Short mmCIF file of N, CA and C in Angstrom, two decimals:
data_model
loop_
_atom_site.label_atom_id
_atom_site.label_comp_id
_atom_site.label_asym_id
_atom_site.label_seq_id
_atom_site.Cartn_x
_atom_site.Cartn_y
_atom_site.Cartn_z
N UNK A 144 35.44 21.81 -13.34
CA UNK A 144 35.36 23.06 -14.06
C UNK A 144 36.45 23.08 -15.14
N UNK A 145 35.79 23.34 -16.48
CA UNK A 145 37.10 23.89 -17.51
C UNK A 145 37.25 25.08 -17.43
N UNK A 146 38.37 25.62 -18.22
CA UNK A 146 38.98 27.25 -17.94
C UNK A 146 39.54 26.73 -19.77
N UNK A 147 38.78 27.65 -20.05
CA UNK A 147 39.28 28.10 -21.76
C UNK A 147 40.79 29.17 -21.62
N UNK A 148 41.41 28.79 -22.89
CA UNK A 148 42.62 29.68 -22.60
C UNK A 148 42.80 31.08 -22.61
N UNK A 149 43.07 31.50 -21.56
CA UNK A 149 42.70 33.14 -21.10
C UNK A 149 42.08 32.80 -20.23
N UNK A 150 41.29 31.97 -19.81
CA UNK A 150 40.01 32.13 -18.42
C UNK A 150 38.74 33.36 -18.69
N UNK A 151 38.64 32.95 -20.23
CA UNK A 151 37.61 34.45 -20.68
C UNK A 151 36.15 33.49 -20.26
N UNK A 152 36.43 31.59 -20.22
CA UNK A 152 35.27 31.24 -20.32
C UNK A 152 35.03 30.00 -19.63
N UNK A 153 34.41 29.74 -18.56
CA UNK A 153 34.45 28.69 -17.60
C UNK A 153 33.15 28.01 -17.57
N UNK A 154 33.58 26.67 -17.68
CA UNK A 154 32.42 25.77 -17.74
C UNK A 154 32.53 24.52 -16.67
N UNK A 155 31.46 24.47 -16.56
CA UNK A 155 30.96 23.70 -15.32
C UNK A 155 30.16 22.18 -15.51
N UNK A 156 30.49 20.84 -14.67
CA UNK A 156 30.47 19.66 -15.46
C UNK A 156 28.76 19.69 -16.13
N UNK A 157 28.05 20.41 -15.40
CA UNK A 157 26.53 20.59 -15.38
C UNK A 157 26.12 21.52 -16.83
N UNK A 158 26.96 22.05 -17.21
CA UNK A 158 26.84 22.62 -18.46
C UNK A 158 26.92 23.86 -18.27
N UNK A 159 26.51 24.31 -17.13
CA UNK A 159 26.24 25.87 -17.07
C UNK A 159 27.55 26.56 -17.51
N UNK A 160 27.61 28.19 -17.68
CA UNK A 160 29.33 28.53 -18.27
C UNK A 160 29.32 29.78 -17.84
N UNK A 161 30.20 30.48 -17.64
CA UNK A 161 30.28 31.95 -17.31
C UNK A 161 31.44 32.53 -18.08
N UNK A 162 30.56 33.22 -18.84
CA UNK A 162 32.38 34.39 -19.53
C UNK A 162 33.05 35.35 -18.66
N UNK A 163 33.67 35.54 -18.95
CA UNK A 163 35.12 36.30 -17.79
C UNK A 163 35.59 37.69 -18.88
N UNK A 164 35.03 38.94 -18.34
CA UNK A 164 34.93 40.25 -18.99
C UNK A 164 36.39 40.76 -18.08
N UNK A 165 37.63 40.92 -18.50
CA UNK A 165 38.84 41.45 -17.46
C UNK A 165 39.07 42.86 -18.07
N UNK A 166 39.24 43.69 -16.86
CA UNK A 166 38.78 45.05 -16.17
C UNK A 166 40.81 45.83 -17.60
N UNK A 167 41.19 45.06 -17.27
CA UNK A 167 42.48 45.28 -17.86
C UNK A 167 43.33 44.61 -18.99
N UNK A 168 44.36 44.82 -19.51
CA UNK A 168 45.01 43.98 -20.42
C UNK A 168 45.98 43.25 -19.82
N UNK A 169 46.67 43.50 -18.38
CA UNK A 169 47.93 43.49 -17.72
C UNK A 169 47.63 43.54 -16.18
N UNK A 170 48.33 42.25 -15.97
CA UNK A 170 47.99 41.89 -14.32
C UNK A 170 48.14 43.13 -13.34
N UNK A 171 47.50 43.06 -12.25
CA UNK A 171 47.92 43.74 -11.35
C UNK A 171 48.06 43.12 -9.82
N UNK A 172 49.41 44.22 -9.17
CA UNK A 172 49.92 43.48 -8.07
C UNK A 172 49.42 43.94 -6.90
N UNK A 173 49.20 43.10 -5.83
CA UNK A 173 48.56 43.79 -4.48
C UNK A 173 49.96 43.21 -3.72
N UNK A 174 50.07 44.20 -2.27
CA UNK A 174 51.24 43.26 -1.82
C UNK A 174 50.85 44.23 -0.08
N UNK A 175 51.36 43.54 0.32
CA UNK A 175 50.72 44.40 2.01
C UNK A 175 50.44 43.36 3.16
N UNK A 176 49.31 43.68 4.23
CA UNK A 176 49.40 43.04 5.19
C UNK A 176 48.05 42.64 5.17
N UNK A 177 47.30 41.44 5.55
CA UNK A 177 46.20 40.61 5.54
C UNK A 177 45.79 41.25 7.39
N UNK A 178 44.75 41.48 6.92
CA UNK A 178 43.82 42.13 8.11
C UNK A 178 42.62 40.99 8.02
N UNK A 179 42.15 40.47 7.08
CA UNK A 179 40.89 39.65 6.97
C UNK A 179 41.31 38.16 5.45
N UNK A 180 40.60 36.53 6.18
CA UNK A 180 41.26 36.07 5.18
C UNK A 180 40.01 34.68 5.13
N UNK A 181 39.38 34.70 4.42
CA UNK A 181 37.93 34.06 4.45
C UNK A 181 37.67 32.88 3.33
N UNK A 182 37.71 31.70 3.13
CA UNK A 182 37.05 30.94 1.80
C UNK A 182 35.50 30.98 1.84
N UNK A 183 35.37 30.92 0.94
CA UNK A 183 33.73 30.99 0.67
C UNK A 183 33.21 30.10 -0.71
N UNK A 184 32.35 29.73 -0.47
CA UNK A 184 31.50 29.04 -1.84
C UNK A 184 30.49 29.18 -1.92
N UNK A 185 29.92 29.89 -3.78
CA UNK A 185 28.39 29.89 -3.74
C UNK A 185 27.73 29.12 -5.35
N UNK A 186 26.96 28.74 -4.91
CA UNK A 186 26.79 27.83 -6.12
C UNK A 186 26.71 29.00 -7.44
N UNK A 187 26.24 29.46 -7.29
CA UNK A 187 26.23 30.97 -8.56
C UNK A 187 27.72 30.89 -8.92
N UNK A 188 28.33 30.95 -8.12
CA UNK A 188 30.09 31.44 -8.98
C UNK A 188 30.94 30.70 -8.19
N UNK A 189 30.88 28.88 -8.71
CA UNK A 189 31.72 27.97 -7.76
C UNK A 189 33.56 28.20 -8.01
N UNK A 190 33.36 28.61 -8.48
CA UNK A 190 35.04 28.96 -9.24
C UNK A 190 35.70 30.01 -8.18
N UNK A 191 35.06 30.50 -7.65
CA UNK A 191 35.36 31.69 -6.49
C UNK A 191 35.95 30.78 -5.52
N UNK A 192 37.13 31.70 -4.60
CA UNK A 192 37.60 30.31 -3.34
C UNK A 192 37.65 31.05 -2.06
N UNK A 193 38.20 32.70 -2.10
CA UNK A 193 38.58 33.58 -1.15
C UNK A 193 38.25 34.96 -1.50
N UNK A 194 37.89 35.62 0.07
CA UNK A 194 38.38 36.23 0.09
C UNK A 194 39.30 37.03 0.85
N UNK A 195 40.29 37.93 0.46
CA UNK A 195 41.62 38.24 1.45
C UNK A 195 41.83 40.08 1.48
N UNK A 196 41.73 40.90 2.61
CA UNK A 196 42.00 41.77 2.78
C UNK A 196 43.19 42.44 2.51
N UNK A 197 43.68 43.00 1.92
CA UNK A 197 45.37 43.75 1.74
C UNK A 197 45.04 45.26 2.20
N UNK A 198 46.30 45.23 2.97
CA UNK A 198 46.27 47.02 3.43
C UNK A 198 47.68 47.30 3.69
N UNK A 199 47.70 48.67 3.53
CA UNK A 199 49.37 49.10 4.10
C UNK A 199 49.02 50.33 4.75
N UNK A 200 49.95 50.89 5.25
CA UNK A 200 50.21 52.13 6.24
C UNK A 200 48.84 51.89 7.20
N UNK A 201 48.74 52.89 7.58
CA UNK A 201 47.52 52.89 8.61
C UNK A 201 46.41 52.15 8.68
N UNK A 202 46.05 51.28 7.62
CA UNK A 202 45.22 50.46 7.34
C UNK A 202 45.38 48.80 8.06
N UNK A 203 47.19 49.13 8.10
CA UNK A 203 47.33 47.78 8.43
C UNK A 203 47.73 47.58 10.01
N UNK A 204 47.39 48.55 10.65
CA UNK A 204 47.62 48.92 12.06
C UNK A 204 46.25 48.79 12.78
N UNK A 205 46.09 48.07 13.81
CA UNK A 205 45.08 47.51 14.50
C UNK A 205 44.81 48.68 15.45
N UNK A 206 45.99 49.02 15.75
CA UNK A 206 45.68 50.23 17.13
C UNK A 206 45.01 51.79 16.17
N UNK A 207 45.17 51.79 15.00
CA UNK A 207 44.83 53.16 14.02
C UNK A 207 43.54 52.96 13.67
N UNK A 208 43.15 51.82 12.91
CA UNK A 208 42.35 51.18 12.06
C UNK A 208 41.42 49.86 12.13
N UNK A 209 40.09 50.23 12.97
CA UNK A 209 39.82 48.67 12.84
C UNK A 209 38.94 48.07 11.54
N UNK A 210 39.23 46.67 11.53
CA UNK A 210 38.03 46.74 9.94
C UNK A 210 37.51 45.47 10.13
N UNK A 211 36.67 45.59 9.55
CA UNK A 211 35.44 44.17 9.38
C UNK A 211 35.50 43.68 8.14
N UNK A 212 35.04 42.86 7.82
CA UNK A 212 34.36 42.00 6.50
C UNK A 212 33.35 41.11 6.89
N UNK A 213 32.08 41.42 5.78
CA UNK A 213 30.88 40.77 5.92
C UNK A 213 30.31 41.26 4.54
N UNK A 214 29.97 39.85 4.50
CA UNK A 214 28.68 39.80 3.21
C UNK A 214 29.94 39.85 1.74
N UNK A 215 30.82 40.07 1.92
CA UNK A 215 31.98 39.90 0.83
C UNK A 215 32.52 41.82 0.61
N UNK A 216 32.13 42.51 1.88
CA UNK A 216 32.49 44.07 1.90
C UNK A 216 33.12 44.13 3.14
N UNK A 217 33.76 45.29 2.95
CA UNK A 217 34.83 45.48 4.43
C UNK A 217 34.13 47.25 4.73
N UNK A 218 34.58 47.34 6.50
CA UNK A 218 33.88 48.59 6.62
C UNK A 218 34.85 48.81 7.30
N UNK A 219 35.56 49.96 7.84
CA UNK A 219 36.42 50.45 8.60
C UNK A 219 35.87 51.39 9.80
N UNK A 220 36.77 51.61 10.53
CA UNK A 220 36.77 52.60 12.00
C UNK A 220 38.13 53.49 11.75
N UNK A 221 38.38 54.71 12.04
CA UNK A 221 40.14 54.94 11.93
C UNK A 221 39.82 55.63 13.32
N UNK A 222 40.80 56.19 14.22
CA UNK A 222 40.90 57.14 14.68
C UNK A 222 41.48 58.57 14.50
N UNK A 223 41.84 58.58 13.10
CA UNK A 223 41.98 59.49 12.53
C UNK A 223 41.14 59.63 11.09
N UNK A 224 41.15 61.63 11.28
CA UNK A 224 39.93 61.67 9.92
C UNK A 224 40.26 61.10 8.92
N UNK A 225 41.38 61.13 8.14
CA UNK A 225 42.18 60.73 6.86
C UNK A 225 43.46 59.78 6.89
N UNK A 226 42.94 58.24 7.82
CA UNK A 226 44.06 57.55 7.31
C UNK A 226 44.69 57.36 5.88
N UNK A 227 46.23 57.20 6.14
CA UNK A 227 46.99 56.48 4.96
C UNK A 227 47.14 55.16 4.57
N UNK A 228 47.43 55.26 3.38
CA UNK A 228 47.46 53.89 2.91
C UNK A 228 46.31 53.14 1.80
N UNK A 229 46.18 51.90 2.16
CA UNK A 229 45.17 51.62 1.16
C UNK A 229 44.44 50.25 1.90
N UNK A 230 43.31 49.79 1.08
CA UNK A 230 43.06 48.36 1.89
C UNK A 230 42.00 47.89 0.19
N UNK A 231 42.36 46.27 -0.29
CA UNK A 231 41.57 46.30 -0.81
C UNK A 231 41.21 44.90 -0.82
N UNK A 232 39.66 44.85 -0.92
CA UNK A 232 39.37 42.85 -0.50
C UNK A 232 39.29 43.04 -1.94
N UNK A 233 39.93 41.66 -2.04
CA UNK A 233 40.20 40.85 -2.99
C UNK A 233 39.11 39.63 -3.37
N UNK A 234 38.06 39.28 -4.18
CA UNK A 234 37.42 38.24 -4.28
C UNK A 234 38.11 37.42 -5.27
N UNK A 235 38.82 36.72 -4.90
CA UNK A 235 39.74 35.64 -5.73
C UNK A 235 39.46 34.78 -6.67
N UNK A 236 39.69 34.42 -7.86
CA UNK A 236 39.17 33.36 -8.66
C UNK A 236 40.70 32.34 -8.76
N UNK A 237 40.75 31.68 -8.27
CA UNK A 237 42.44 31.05 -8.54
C UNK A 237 42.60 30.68 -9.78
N UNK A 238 43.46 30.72 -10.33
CA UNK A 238 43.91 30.38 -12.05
C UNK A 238 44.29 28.77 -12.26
N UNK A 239 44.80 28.33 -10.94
CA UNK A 239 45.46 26.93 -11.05
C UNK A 239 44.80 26.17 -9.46
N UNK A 240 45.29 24.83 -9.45
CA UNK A 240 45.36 24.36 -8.34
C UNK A 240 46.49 24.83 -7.28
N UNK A 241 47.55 24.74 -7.63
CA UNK A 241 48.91 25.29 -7.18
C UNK A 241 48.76 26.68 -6.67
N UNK A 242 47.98 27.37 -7.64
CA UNK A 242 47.47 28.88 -6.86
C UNK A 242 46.46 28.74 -5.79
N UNK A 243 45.47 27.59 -5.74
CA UNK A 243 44.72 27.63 -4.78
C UNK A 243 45.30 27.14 -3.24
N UNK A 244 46.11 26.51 -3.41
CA UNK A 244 47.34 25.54 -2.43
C UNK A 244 47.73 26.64 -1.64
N UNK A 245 48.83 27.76 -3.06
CA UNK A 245 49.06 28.86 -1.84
C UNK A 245 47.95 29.61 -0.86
N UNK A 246 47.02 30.05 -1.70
CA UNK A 246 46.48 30.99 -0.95
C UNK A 246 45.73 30.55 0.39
N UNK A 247 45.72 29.26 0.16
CA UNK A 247 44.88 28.75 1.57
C UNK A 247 46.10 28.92 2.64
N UNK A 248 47.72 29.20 2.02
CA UNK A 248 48.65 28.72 3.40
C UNK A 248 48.60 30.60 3.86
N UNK A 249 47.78 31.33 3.10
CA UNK A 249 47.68 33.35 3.73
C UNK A 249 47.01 33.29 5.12
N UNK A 250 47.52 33.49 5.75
CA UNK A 250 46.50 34.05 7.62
C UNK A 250 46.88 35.75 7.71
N UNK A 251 45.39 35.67 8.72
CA UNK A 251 45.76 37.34 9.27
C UNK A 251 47.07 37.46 9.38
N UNK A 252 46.98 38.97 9.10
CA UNK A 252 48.81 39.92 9.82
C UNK A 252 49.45 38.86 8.83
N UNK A 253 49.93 38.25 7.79
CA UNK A 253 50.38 37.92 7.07
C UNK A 253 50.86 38.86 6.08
N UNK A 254 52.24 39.20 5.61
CA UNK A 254 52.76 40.37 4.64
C UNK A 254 52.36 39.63 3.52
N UNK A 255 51.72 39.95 2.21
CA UNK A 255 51.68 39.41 1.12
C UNK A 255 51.90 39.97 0.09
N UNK A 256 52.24 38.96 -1.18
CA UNK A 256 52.46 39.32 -2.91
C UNK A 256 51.23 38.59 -3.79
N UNK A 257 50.16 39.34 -3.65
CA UNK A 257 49.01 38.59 -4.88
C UNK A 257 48.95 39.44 -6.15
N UNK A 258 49.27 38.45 -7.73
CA UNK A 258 49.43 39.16 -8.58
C UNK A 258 48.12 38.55 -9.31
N UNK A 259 46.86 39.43 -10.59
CA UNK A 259 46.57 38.59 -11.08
C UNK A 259 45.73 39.67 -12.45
N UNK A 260 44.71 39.25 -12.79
CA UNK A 260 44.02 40.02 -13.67
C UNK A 260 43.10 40.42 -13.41
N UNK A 261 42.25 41.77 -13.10
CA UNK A 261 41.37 42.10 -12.67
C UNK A 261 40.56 42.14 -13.22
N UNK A 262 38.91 41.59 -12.80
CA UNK A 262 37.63 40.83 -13.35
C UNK A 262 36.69 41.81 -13.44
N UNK A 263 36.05 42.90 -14.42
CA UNK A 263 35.29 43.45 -14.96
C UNK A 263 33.97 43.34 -14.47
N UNK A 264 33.56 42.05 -14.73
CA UNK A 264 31.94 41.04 -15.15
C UNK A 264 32.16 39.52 -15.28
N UNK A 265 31.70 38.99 -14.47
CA UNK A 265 31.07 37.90 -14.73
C UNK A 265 30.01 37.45 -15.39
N UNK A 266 29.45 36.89 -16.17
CA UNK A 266 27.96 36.74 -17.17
C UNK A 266 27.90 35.24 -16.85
N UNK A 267 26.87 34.95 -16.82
CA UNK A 267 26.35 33.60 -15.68
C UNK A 267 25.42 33.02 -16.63
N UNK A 268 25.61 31.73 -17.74
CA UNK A 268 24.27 30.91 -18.38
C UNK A 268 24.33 29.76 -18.32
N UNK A 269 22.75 29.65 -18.30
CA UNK A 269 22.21 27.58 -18.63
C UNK A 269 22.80 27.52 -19.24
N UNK A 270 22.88 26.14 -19.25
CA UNK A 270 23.95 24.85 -20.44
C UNK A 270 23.23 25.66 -21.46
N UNK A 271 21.52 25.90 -21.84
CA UNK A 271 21.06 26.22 -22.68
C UNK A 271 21.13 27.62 -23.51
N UNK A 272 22.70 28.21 -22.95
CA UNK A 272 22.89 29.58 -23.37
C UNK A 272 21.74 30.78 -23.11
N UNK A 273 20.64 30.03 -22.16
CA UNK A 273 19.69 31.36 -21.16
C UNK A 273 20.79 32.09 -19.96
N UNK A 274 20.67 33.59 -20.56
CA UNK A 274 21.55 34.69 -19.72
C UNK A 274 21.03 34.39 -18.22
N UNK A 275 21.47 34.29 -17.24
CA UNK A 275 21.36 34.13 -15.70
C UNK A 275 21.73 35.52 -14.71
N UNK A 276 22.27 36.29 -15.66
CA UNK A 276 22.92 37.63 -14.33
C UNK A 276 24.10 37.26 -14.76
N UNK A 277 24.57 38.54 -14.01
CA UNK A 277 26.01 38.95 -13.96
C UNK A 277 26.35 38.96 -12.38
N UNK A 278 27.84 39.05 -12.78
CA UNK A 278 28.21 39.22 -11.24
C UNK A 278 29.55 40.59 -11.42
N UNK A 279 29.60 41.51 -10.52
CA UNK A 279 30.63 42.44 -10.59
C UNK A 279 30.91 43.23 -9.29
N UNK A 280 31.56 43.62 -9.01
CA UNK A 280 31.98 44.03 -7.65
C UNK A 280 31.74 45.65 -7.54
N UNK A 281 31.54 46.21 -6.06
CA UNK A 281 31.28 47.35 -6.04
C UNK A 281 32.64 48.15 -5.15
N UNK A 282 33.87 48.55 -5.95
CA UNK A 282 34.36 48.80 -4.85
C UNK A 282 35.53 48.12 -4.29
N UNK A 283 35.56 46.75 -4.80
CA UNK A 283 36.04 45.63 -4.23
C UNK A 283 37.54 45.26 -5.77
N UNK A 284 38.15 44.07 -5.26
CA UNK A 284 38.69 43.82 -6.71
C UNK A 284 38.51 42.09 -6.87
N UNK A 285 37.66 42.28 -7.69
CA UNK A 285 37.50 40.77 -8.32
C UNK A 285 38.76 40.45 -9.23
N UNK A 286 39.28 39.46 -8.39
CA UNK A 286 40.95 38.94 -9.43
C UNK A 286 41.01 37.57 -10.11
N UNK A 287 41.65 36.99 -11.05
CA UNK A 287 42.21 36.09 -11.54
C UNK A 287 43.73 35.78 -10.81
N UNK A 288 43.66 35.01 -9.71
CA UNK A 288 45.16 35.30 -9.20
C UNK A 288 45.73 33.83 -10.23
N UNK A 289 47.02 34.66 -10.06
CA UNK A 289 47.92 33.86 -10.95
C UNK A 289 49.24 33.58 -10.14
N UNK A 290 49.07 34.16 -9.22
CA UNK A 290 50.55 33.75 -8.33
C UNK A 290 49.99 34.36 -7.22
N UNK A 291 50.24 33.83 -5.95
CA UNK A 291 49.98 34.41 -4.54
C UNK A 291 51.02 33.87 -3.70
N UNK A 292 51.94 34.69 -2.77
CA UNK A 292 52.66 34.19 -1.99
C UNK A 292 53.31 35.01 -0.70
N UNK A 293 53.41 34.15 0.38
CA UNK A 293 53.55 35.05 1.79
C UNK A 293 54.97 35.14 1.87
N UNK A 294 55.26 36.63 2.27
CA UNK A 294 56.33 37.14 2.12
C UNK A 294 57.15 36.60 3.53
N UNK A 295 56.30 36.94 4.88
CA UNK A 295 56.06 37.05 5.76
C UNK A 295 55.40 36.80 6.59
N UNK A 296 55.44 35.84 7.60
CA UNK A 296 54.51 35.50 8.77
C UNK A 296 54.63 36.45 9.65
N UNK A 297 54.07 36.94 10.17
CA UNK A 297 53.45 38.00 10.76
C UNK A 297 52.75 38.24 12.00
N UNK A 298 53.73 38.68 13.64
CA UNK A 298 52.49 38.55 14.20
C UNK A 298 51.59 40.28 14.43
N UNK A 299 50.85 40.02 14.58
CA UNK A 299 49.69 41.67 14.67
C UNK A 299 50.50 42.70 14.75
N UNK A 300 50.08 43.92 13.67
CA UNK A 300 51.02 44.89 13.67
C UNK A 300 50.35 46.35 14.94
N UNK A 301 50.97 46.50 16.20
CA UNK A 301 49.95 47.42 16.67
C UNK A 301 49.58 48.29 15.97
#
């Protein structure tokens, strides 16, 4: 895979290419505790590697909060009406090799720092410049990570 400078435009040895639409001008930081931590590959968007749950306060408490991930969405349980905090899956695009290195060393209950650019749209074409779909998240944060790193090994927070 090439990565044009910016990562606005990724091409694939097969020709196919996808432009990269970012949600922002200026990275943004997630930092918290890994509840869920998954690689995945789909031929539609091979550039994709993970994905990783971040949560804090009540989110990141097993005995408050339980949560799932499936299908690339997370669903929660609380035992309270209005937990605190936040939780957000991350569908990762790594920027480098070195970024992909770290993020494979993230496990559950892991404290983390993922910084990167957040991904708008994906636009998906044949070598032959025929439009294929888009790809965009509902909910979720599709990132460009540019640095990922564990603060903290971690064992389960009750």
């Amino acid at each position: 895979m090439t990565f044009s400078h910016g990562a606005t435009r990724i091409t694939a040895e097969d020709g196919r290419y996808w432009d990269v639409v970012f949600e922002y001008d200026r990275n943004t930081t997630f930092t918290g505790v890994v509840r869920h931590v998954s690689l995945w590959y789909d031929f539609a968007a091979p550039f994709m590697s993970h994905d990783i749950l971040i949560t804090t306060g009540d989110f990141s408490s097993r005995q408050h909060v339980a949560v799932v991930v499936m299908g690339h969405k997370f669903f929660y349980r609380s035992d309270t009406r209005s937990p605190k905090g936040s939780l957000n899956l991350l569908h990762i695009l790594p920027a480098s090799d070195e970024v992909f290195n770290e993020l494979t060393k993230i496990g559950k209950w892991d404290e983390v720092r993922v910084v990167g650019r957040e991904i708008l749209r994906i636009d998906a074409y044949q070598p032959d410049g025929t439009f294929m779909g888009y790809m965009t998240d509902a909910g979720c944060n599709t990132i460009l990570v540019t640095s990922a790193h564990v603060q903290a090994v971690g064992p389960p927070i009750p």
